[in-house]
XYZ file of C-alpha atoms in Angstrom:
668
model
C 24.133 -27.205 -2.216
C 22.123 -30.406 -2.933
C 25.381 -32.441 -2.990
C 26.359 -30.939 0.373
C 22.970 -31.792 1.821
C 23.293 -35.368 0.565
C 26.798 -35.628 2.081
C 25.629 -34.340 5.473
C 22.708 -36.731 5.544
C 24.946 -39.693 4.662
C 27.413 -38.684 7.391
C 24.629 -38.340 9.959
C 23.168 -41.740 9.035
C 26.531 -43.463 9.202
C 27.465 -42.070 12.512
C 24.063 -42.722 14.084
C 24.229 -46.403 12.947
C 27.536 -46.836 14.817
C 26.985 -48.953 17.989
C 29.037 -46.493 19.935
C 26.745 -43.613 18.982
C 23.234 -44.844 19.537
C 22.419 -42.498 22.421
C 20.101 -39.517 21.898
C 22.805 -37.037 22.820
C 24.945 -38.229 19.920
C 22.071 -37.807 17.474
C 21.555 -34.255 18.739
C 25.249 -33.585 18.257
C 25.097 -34.792 14.649
C 22.100 -32.576 13.963
C 23.929 -29.648 15.472
C 27.023 -30.290 13.310
C 24.797 -30.590 10.251
C 23.196 -27.203 11.026
C 26.618 -25.556 11.426
C 27.915 -27.030 8.152
C 24.833 -25.949 6.253
C 24.852 -22.514 7.740
C 28.524 -22.097 6.839
C 27.952 -23.311 3.296
C 24.783 -21.311 2.632
C 25.287 -18.126 0.634
C 24.932 -14.938 2.621
C 21.579 -13.242 2.012
C 21.994 -9.533 2.841
C 19.082 -7.754 4.404
C 17.440 -5.635 1.722
C 16.429 -2.063 2.610
C 12.815 -1.726 3.520
C 10.625 1.410 3.785
C 7.857 1.481 6.417
C 6.609 5.088 5.913
C 7.197 8.369 4.143
C 6.433 11.654 5.915
C 4.953 13.867 4.731
C 3.301 11.488 2.331
C 2.727 14.145 -0.318
C 3.443 17.642 -1.438
C 2.151 20.458 -3.632
C 3.267 21.148 -7.196
C 6.075 23.741 -7.112
C 7.150 22.995 -3.520
C 10.564 22.210 -1.977
C 10.735 20.562 1.416
C 12.348 18.002 3.746
C 10.954 14.490 3.820
C 11.568 11.611 6.316
C 11.647 8.000 5.227
C 11.475 5.436 8.046
C 12.423 1.813 7.594
C 14.925 -0.903 8.256
C 18.411 -1.680 6.844
C 18.618 1.836 5.382
C 22.247 2.507 6.612
C 24.438 3.742 3.769
C 21.497 5.071 1.800
C 22.865 6.807 -1.309
C 20.029 7.460 -3.665
C 16.300 8.110 -3.743
C 14.146 7.408 -6.803
C 10.676 8.791 -7.542
C 8.509 7.382 -10.321
C 7.386 9.738 -13.104
C 8.756 13.063 -14.189
C 9.009 16.360 -12.361
C 10.044 15.223 -8.913
C 13.683 15.193 -7.651
C 14.851 13.640 -4.409
C 18.301 13.921 -2.771
C 19.467 12.090 0.383
C 20.741 14.585 2.948
C 21.037 12.651 6.293
C 20.552 9.289 8.016
C 19.762 8.489 11.640
C 19.538 5.235 13.597
C 19.305 4.649 17.423
C 22.793 4.035 18.725
C 23.689 0.574 20.033
C 23.708 0.520 23.839
C 27.438 -0.483 24.031
C 28.558 2.388 21.829
C 26.370 4.753 23.815
C 27.852 3.544 27.115
C 31.427 4.126 25.854
C 30.580 7.650 24.664
C 28.717 8.458 27.855
C 31.699 7.294 29.979
C 34.116 9.400 27.953
C 31.712 12.383 28.315
C 31.653 11.906 32.112
C 35.430 11.712 32.160
C 35.732 14.986 30.268
C 33.119 16.610 32.484
C 35.006 15.650 35.673
C 38.257 16.903 34.154
C 36.693 20.286 33.329
C 35.197 20.570 36.832
C 38.577 19.826 38.416
C 40.212 22.600 36.378
C 37.497 25.041 37.358
C 38.117 24.220 41.045
C 41.772 25.179 40.646
C 43.252 21.668 40.442
C 45.416 22.537 37.459
C 48.492 20.729 38.659
C 47.486 17.491 37.026
C 44.653 18.710 34.774
C 44.502 21.175 31.933
C 41.451 21.999 29.822
C 42.237 22.656 26.190
C 40.322 23.778 23.167
C 40.603 20.214 21.850
C 38.953 18.888 25.029
C 36.068 21.354 24.572
C 35.726 20.360 20.910
C 35.701 16.628 21.756
C 33.149 17.117 24.519
C 30.809 19.056 22.177
C 31.203 16.460 19.411
C 30.416 13.530 21.748
C 27.391 15.354 23.163
C 26.046 16.022 19.655
C 26.560 12.411 18.646
C 24.703 10.882 21.546
C 21.909 13.406 21.424
C 21.414 12.936 17.728
C 21.008 9.157 17.825
C 20.627 7.987 21.487
C 19.644 4.338 22.061
C 15.902 3.876 22.228
C 14.277 0.741 23.551
C 10.903 2.097 22.518
C 11.806 2.327 18.834
C 10.105 -0.118 16.524
C 12.923 -1.950 14.611
C 11.162 -2.009 11.214
C 10.943 1.832 11.143
C 13.889 2.780 13.426
C 16.181 3.820 10.556
C 15.311 7.310 9.224
C 16.675 8.802 6.035
C 16.186 12.484 5.338
C 15.509 13.652 1.806
C 15.256 17.015 0.100
C 12.338 16.794 -2.273
C 11.718 19.211 -5.130
C 8.380 19.032 -6.979
C 8.668 21.016 -10.148
C 5.832 23.173 -11.449
C 5.365 20.859 -14.392
C 4.928 17.757 -12.245
C 1.716 15.865 -13.014
C -0.592 15.562 -9.992
C -1.298 12.018 -8.789
C 0.309 9.103 -7.049
C 3.978 8.394 -7.207
C 6.345 5.887 -5.601
C 9.562 6.522 -3.632
C 12.384 3.960 -3.361
C 15.725 4.161 -1.558
C 18.952 2.559 -2.672
C 21.799 1.275 -0.416
C 24.814 -0.985 -1.039
C 22.522 -3.871 -0.106
C 19.926 -3.183 -2.767
C 16.776 -1.267 -3.723
C 13.922 -0.826 -1.283
C 10.269 -1.570 -1.732
C 8.132 1.237 -3.128
C 6.128 3.582 -0.855
C 3.239 5.763 -2.062
C 3.750 9.522 -2.297
C 1.077 11.921 -3.624
C 1.615 15.051 -5.697
C -1.223 17.484 -5.212
C -2.374 20.985 -6.288
C -3.641 22.434 -2.939
C -1.464 24.366 -0.492
C -0.086 22.005 2.172
C 1.104 22.224 5.780
C 2.915 19.648 7.813
C 3.432 19.104 11.546
C 7.062 18.427 12.508
C 8.045 14.718 12.195
C 6.936 12.593 15.157
C 9.433 11.361 17.758
C 9.174 8.051 19.578
C 9.365 8.466 23.377
C 12.999 7.950 24.522
C 13.643 7.631 28.266
C 17.394 7.217 27.691
C 17.656 10.560 25.973
C 15.693 12.339 28.782
C 17.906 10.786 31.475
C 21.018 11.940 29.603
C 19.663 15.465 29.333
C 18.877 15.599 33.098
C 22.345 14.162 33.940
C 24.196 16.839 31.999
C 21.790 19.704 32.746
C 20.723 19.990 29.110
C 17.341 21.430 28.062
C 14.581 18.878 27.427
C 14.001 17.679 23.885
C 11.597 19.706 21.846
C 8.512 17.627 21.212
C 6.476 18.288 18.067
C 3.179 20.021 18.724
C 0.065 17.898 18.537
C -1.457 20.183 15.975
C -0.974 23.089 13.658
C -2.635 26.141 15.186
C -4.540 27.292 12.156
C -5.069 26.373 8.538
C -6.608 28.333 5.643
C -9.090 26.570 3.274
C -8.696 24.867 0.912
C -5.677 22.940 2.175
C -4.025 19.569 2.705
C -2.728 18.805 6.216
C 0.020 16.246 6.795
C 0.535 14.609 10.161
C 1.431 11.531 12.211
C -0.412 10.060 15.119
C 1.556 8.753 18.196
C 0.114 6.627 20.990
C -2.832 8.320 22.670
C -2.502 11.407 20.522
C -5.322 13.505 19.081
C -4.505 16.123 16.469
C -6.713 19.209 16.004
C -6.614 21.997 13.402
C -8.547 25.260 13.571
C -10.031 27.084 10.533
C -12.520 29.807 9.702
C -15.658 29.036 7.633
C -18.688 30.831 6.317
C -22.355 29.925 6.734
C -23.520 27.599 3.966
C -20.152 26.447 2.797
C -20.204 22.834 1.529
C -16.988 21.415 3.068
C -15.545 18.060 2.198
C -13.068 16.475 4.517
C -11.146 13.501 3.014
C -8.709 11.513 5.134
C -5.977 9.400 3.551
C -4.355 6.967 5.953
C -5.006 3.346 4.993
C -4.880 4.596 1.389
C -1.245 5.646 1.944
C 0.018 2.543 3.821
C -2.531 -0.232 2.974
C -1.137 -2.897 5.342
C 0.756 -2.858 8.611
C 2.129 -6.348 9.346
C 2.123 -5.959 13.128
C -1.142 -4.030 13.755
C -4.714 -5.118 14.068
C -6.840 -4.739 11.859
C -3.763 -4.071 9.754
C -3.853 -0.340 9.139
C -4.240 3.053 10.816
C -7.989 3.216 11.470
C -8.553 6.971 11.479
C -11.577 8.815 12.838
C -12.432 12.412 11.924
C -14.738 14.899 13.611
C -15.700 18.596 13.307
C -16.307 20.847 16.311
C -17.542 24.393 16.639
C -15.941 27.133 18.699
C -17.669 25.860 21.869
C -16.205 22.364 21.367
C -19.551 20.863 20.332
C -19.239 17.976 17.971
C -21.065 18.705 14.702
C -20.057 15.756 12.501
C -18.157 12.483 12.877
C -17.063 9.562 10.744
C -14.752 6.570 11.092
C -14.997 5.184 7.552
C -16.508 5.843 4.160
C -18.876 3.059 3.148
C -16.680 -0.035 2.944
C -13.396 1.955 2.907
C -11.557 2.377 6.230
C -10.537 5.980 5.532
C -13.269 8.444 6.605
C -14.861 11.118 4.409
C -17.106 13.882 5.762
C -19.472 16.242 3.976
C -20.262 19.127 6.265
C -22.451 22.165 5.618
C -21.311 25.093 7.764
C -24.221 26.249 9.952
C -22.898 29.791 10.653
C -19.868 32.056 10.197
C -17.156 31.362 12.753
C -14.294 29.206 13.990
C -14.276 25.432 13.587
C -11.926 22.610 14.431
C -11.231 19.306 12.627
C -9.958 16.456 14.797
C -8.195 13.204 13.794
C -7.098 10.252 15.912
C -6.874 6.434 15.766
C -10.102 4.726 16.705
C -8.467 2.934 19.683
C -5.772 5.523 20.388
C -2.903 3.552 18.913
C -0.074 5.380 17.180
C 3.449 5.193 15.784
C 5.586 7.030 13.260
C 3.958 5.066 10.402
C 0.469 6.208 11.367
C 0.739 8.818 8.668
C -2.236 10.840 7.364
C -3.243 13.479 4.854
C -6.436 15.560 5.326
C -7.862 17.359 2.288
C -10.209 20.078 3.520
C -12.267 22.653 1.631
C -15.103 23.112 -0.851
C -13.671 20.242 -2.831
C -15.368 18.380 -5.686
C -15.981 14.801 -4.576
C -17.673 12.057 -6.651
C -19.578 9.573 -4.497
C -20.718 7.340 -7.372
C -20.958 7.012 -11.143
C -23.376 5.191 -13.427
C -22.815 3.137 -15.425
C -19.728 1.571 -13.862
C -18.294 0.790 -17.299
C -18.835 0.705 -21.063
C -17.936 -1.171 -24.216
C -14.532 -0.260 -25.624
C -15.813 1.084 -28.935
C -18.892 2.935 -27.599
C -18.877 6.493 -26.180
C -21.122 6.843 -23.156
C -22.569 9.594 -20.946
C -21.697 8.820 -17.338
C -23.984 10.060 -14.528
C -22.131 11.641 -11.578
C -23.313 11.859 -7.975
C -21.377 13.785 -5.288
C -20.600 17.063 -3.663
C -19.465 20.367 -5.153
C -19.466 18.965 -8.648
C -19.374 21.269 -11.683
C -21.645 18.890 -13.671
C -23.714 15.758 -13.196
C -22.727 14.207 -16.588
C -19.369 13.260 -18.014
C -18.844 12.144 -21.601
C -16.514 9.134 -21.851
C -14.909 8.258 -25.159
C -14.136 4.628 -25.870
C -10.663 3.358 -24.806
C -8.985 -0.016 -24.898
C -10.188 -2.772 -22.532
C -9.208 -2.494 -18.890
C -9.812 -0.262 -15.879
C -9.429 3.497 -16.249
C -10.039 6.329 -13.788
C -12.697 8.985 -14.086
C -12.429 12.403 -12.343
C -13.825 15.927 -12.877
C -12.257 19.402 -12.553
C -13.813 22.363 -10.837
C -11.654 25.340 -11.660
C -8.193 24.260 -10.436
C -9.509 21.557 -8.170
C -9.522 17.936 -9.198
C -12.004 15.426 -7.746
C -11.266 12.004 -6.402
C -10.883 9.410 -9.153
C -13.276 6.481 -9.496
C -12.528 3.289 -11.449
C -14.379 2.698 -14.756
C -14.396 -0.676 -16.492
C -14.001 -0.888 -20.261
C -14.956 -4.235 -21.825
C -15.341 -5.979 -25.191
C -18.738 -7.719 -24.846
C -22.071 -6.154 -25.860
C -23.717 -4.146 -23.094
C -27.192 -3.220 -21.947
C -28.803 -1.333 -19.088
C -31.180 -2.847 -16.502
C -34.695 -1.482 -16.527
C -37.154 -1.577 -13.642
C -39.468 -3.168 -12.680
C -37.654 -6.528 -12.826
C -38.083 -7.887 -9.311
C -40.157 -10.955 -10.248
C -39.742 -13.767 -12.742
C -42.596 -12.409 -14.794
C -40.900 -9.049 -15.017
C -37.371 -10.426 -15.751
C -35.195 -8.591 -18.238
C -34.494 -10.928 -21.162
C -30.836 -11.311 -22.097
C -29.140 -12.497 -25.213
C -25.719 -13.936 -24.332
C -22.960 -12.939 -24.063
C -23.901 -9.673 -22.463
C -22.827 -7.228 -19.729
C -25.699 -5.577 -17.789
C -25.207 -2.206 -16.104
C -27.659 -2.084 -13.249
C -28.464 -0.725 -9.772
C -29.896 -2.081 -6.527
C -32.251 0.902 -6.501
C -33.584 0.637 -2.969
C -33.149 -1.482 0.158
C -34.445 -5.004 -0.432
C -34.423 -4.660 -4.253
C -33.857 -7.859 -6.274
C -33.014 -7.693 -9.999
C -34.133 -10.661 -12.093
C -32.825 -11.569 -15.538
C -33.858 -14.351 -17.928
C -31.875 -16.282 -20.573
C -32.312 -19.477 -22.544
C -29.754 -22.243 -22.256
C -29.077 -25.811 -23.375
C -28.218 -28.921 -21.443
C -24.500 -29.229 -20.543
C -23.859 -25.659 -21.711
C -21.445 -23.913 -19.369
C -22.535 -20.440 -18.206
C -20.649 -17.811 -16.176
C -22.451 -15.067 -14.212
C -20.126 -12.546 -12.565
C -20.865 -9.367 -10.613
C -18.316 -6.560 -10.595
C -19.254 -3.884 -8.069
C -17.061 -3.757 -5.009
C -14.014 -3.917 -7.221
C -15.321 -0.784 -8.918
C -15.869 1.100 -5.670
C -19.587 0.357 -5.418
C -21.055 -0.462 -1.959
C -23.062 -3.398 -3.326
C -22.391 -6.625 -1.406
C -23.932 -8.949 -3.956
C -25.532 -12.367 -3.804
C -26.183 -14.248 -7.014
C -28.558 -17.125 -7.750
C -29.401 -19.101 -10.907
C -32.801 -20.760 -10.990
C -34.426 -23.066 -13.535
C -37.880 -22.480 -15.005
C -39.503 -24.243 -12.056
C -37.807 -21.954 -9.533
C -35.276 -24.586 -8.336
C -31.861 -23.297 -7.497
C -29.129 -24.451 -9.884
C -26.232 -22.402 -8.501
C -25.564 -19.752 -5.860
C -22.638 -17.581 -4.692
C -22.202 -14.750 -2.227
C -18.471 -13.814 -2.212
C -15.579 -14.981 -4.277
C -11.983 -13.913 -3.466
C -10.207 -12.167 -6.281
C -6.472 -12.171 -5.585
C -5.980 -9.570 -8.328
C -7.847 -7.124 -6.042
C -5.061 -6.826 -3.480
C -6.491 -3.842 -1.564
C -9.838 -5.449 -0.814
C -10.133 -7.299 2.490
C -13.901 -7.907 2.053
C -14.358 -9.593 -1.318
C -18.039 -8.857 -1.861
C -18.516 -9.615 -5.554
C -20.259 -12.823 -6.670
C -19.232 -15.377 -9.255
C -21.055 -18.456 -10.558
C -19.779 -20.942 -13.138
C -22.237 -23.752 -13.803
C -23.159 -26.477 -16.346
C -26.812 -26.208 -17.148
C -28.795 -29.370 -16.389
C -31.313 -29.174 -19.210
C -32.644 -27.133 -22.106
C -34.921 -24.294 -21.208
C -35.318 -20.939 -19.519
C -33.132 -19.872 -16.601
C -33.409 -16.913 -14.248
C -30.604 -14.911 -12.527
C -31.456 -13.178 -9.266
C -29.078 -10.446 -8.061
C -29.489 -8.692 -4.717
C -27.528 -7.008 -1.944
C -26.958 -9.561 0.854
C -27.267 -6.810 3.471
C -30.508 -5.566 1.895
C -29.075 -2.117 1.230
C -29.715 -0.050 -1.887
C -29.806 3.360 -3.500
C -28.639 5.324 -6.525
C -24.988 4.713 -5.634
C -25.448 0.890 -5.557
C -24.342 0.206 -9.131
C -23.074 -3.049 -10.574
C -21.949 -4.767 -13.769
C -23.291 -8.276 -14.418
C -21.552 -10.389 -17.040
C -23.505 -13.387 -18.286
C -21.641 -15.414 -20.942
C -20.006 -18.679 -21.812
C -16.595 -18.905 -20.080
C -14.123 -16.264 -21.290
C -10.794 -17.878 -20.456
C -8.238 -15.179 -19.453
C -5.538 -14.411 -16.936
C -3.714 -11.618 -15.056
C -0.127 -11.761 -13.828
C 1.652 -10.258 -10.864
C 5.451 -10.022 -10.468
C 6.910 -9.915 -6.929
C 8.873 -7.919 -5.767
C 8.441 -4.540 -7.438
C 12.083 -3.594 -6.821
C 15.243 -5.432 -7.760
C 18.906 -4.572 -7.370
C 21.595 -6.422 -9.437
C 25.318 -6.301 -9.987
C 26.354 -6.055 -13.657
C 25.949 -9.449 -15.275
C 24.190 -10.980 -12.196
C 20.746 -12.494 -11.902
C 17.837 -12.288 -9.507
C 14.513 -14.111 -9.190
C 11.040 -12.700 -9.721
C 8.022 -14.666 -8.518
C 5.355 -14.415 -11.245
C 1.888 -15.341 -10.101
C -0.834 -16.308 -12.584
C -4.406 -15.357 -11.687
C -6.456 -17.560 -13.977
C -10.052 -16.758 -14.897
C -13.032 -18.728 -16.153
C -11.196 -22.055 -16.080
C -8.190 -20.902 -18.086
C -5.482 -23.569 -17.735
C -3.168 -23.083 -20.756
C 0.552 -22.368 -20.685
C 1.670 -18.787 -20.261
C 4.949 -17.352 -21.583
C 6.470 -14.220 -20.019
C 8.949 -11.961 -21.846
C 10.542 -8.524 -21.522
C 8.861 -5.689 -23.366
C 10.988 -2.906 -24.850
C 13.794 -3.582 -22.367
C 17.171 -1.804 -22.507
C 19.901 -3.804 -24.294
C 21.523 -6.613 -22.303
C 18.618 -7.576 -20.026
C 17.483 -11.189 -20.337
C 14.868 -13.446 -18.736
C 14.830 -17.196 -18.331
C 12.451 -19.681 -16.674
C 9.596 -17.593 -18.037
C 7.216 -20.435 -18.763
C 4.212 -20.991 -16.508
C 3.168 -24.582 -17.259
C -0.430 -25.390 -18.022
C -2.532 -25.765 -14.898
C 0.032 -24.155 -12.552
C -0.242 -20.813 -10.874
C 3.294 -19.416 -10.702
C 6.882 -19.599 -11.738
C 10.274 -18.270 -10.684
C 11.504 -16.016 -13.478
C 15.186 -15.207 -13.577
C 16.177 -11.715 -14.684
C 19.812 -11.174 -15.735
C 21.325 -7.708 -15.945
C 23.740 -6.467 -18.617
C 27.419 -6.174 -17.835
C 27.342 -2.416 -18.280
C 27.543 -0.593 -14.945
C 24.861 1.957 -14.005
C 23.977 3.717 -10.745
C 20.433 4.497 -11.972
C 17.190 2.736 -11.255
C 14.818 2.325 -14.165
C 11.479 0.781 -14.946
C 11.277 -2.557 -16.796
C 8.137 -3.936 -18.404
C 7.110 -7.581 -18.737
C 4.294 -8.968 -20.832
C 2.723 -12.411 -21.113
C 1.277 -14.381 -23.994
C -0.995 -17.435 -24.062
C -3.312 -19.106 -26.575
C -7.020 -19.889 -26.279
C -7.900 -21.818 -29.367
C -6.834 -19.693 -32.360
C -6.671 -16.473 -30.289
C -3.491 -15.174 -28.708
C -3.965 -13.278 -25.451
C -1.334 -10.626 -24.622
C -1.455 -9.249 -21.074
C 0.827 -6.911 -19.056
C 2.650 -8.250 -16.030
C 1.743 -6.024 -13.109
C 4.535 -5.486 -10.509
C 3.412 -6.043 -6.914
C 4.524 -6.353 -3.336
C 3.577 -9.357 -1.171
C 2.356 -7.540 1.971
C 1.310 -8.966 5.338
C -1.717 -7.710 7.257
C -2.204 -8.175 11.005
C 0.466 -10.879 11.515
C -1.240 -13.390 9.198
C -3.045 -12.383 6.061
C -1.081 -11.766 2.852
C -2.022 -9.653 -0.156
C -0.603 -9.013 -3.627
C -0.599 -5.164 -3.690
C 0.019 -3.683 -7.143
C 2.825 -1.178 -7.652
C 3.093 1.489 -10.368
C 6.320 0.220 -11.860
C 8.933 -2.561 -11.649
C 12.241 -0.812 -10.926
C 15.582 -2.447 -11.490
C 18.875 -0.954 -10.353
C 22.128 -2.187 -11.809
C 25.168 -1.111 -9.757
C 28.487 -2.602 -8.739
C 29.259 -3.108 -5.055
C 31.195 -0.196 -3.478
C 34.885 -0.546 -4.196
C 34.437 -3.147 -6.928
C 35.231 -2.545 -10.560
C 33.280 -3.682 -13.544
C 32.702 -7.409 -13.729
């Protein structure tokens, strides 16, 4: 390709230097020829299948139901893959709006058959006869154009719809899964799907408005299309409700409740589809409200703290009928405005403390929330990283909250410590578990440092689901500011759009005492405002993301993975990426991320054996810091766009690779 580019440039230069071809039109002609040559020579890049939504976005253990997957380039879908065990998916149908030209030809043929039948009915049988084959052809054409009529209102990125039959076995583990589809063009991106334990109900799949279909039905005296109802008439608690919001739509669900019941209403919308590329602010911004039998609003919410998805805690005032309502905050809607509402006397954890613990130390975690069976949870030490904490109440499982497990020594903040004279003394390195106890609270810590010593102070709160929006200052003994930080973007936290955690890395100017001030920049506070403060010398480390999270290869062929290094505390060393416990025949090359760089293009080569299955692959990375070797997993991710502009690395559960020959081709 480079040689061809060089040849084209040489040709264009030579021709443009010719005295006979000095005019602008000739230069434009050369550029046009160059474009045609390059376009002809460039290898064809097929459009990979892409999923925009899954509906319903979850199901109950032990259920069997139909599921719609909307996306683009899904024609010829053959397989569906679900991560984890206990869930089976089979493709049963595919629909796409018909091209206008094809529709016109079928409509003309239908009109011709209709006129022929009318002529026969009027007695003009000398030149016309109506046969069983004619009737069969007319019925077949009508079914085709009514099944997939052209639709100018359809959104191209979700216009293709695959239908799956999903079976969730009774032994399936509750939690989040991922669904992928496979076509001859490749393997799609993953889309979240949730396996739950509550009974579920689902409204019929949404239909985009289609003026062409309605005109056709009127023309041929056909009944109007059945539109899905805007709600399910009644639900029984506890339950999960699945639905989709279309433009201007408001969905309502009725239920009976008893006086004093402590109901929790949890909406999952942005949590299911974190980013919409062509919507502002970049997700379905749901609102939820509760009304009584007289349509009086009793409770309302449009978010939960800093999370866009709303959560309501509602104490029932009296026995009777109630209604829960969901809509988009500005009445937008589309098929990918998918939601799940969990409704009932559900256990819900609003906060935990501490937000983490040392790996080798068991700890008693304090729980705050609604309908909880206990306010304490014993946590046994695990390996370093982020784990999830949840509690059970009978057969109900609470929402999970992240819990950090580290390797440094830990301590707990003690009040009062608002002033320098009350500062908590720290011996570095240390992690402090603390709280912004009340609005306006400032926590002060003291440590002793030496001139030119490099110190890192880092707050982890928002990344652990705490509402703290921290601001961090380091002062010398005289009260002069040495360093300050409000927010630092952490690209490893791909679901956060407001990076509210603070980070300071500073070289101390002199020997002596130093003070750290930690506060909430919005002057908020309370028992749920927990944080973890690390104060230490730099701890060089890294995380890796591999994009995309789905790959499809022919036997023996190769594909590229973009591996992004997220370096921490000034880490600059070389990183080597390798396969971990991979099936025989898989190889990687170009797996070195040079010192000081942030990414590489890793080439994955498939074995020559043919397989129609998709399977998870694992990558791990190694690097040295002095005499210590760091070994870190490579997290698969998708590079998602938000609101036409912003881009995020969104982690996936697994990296899936499918090795399959093209249809009609033998083994290579």
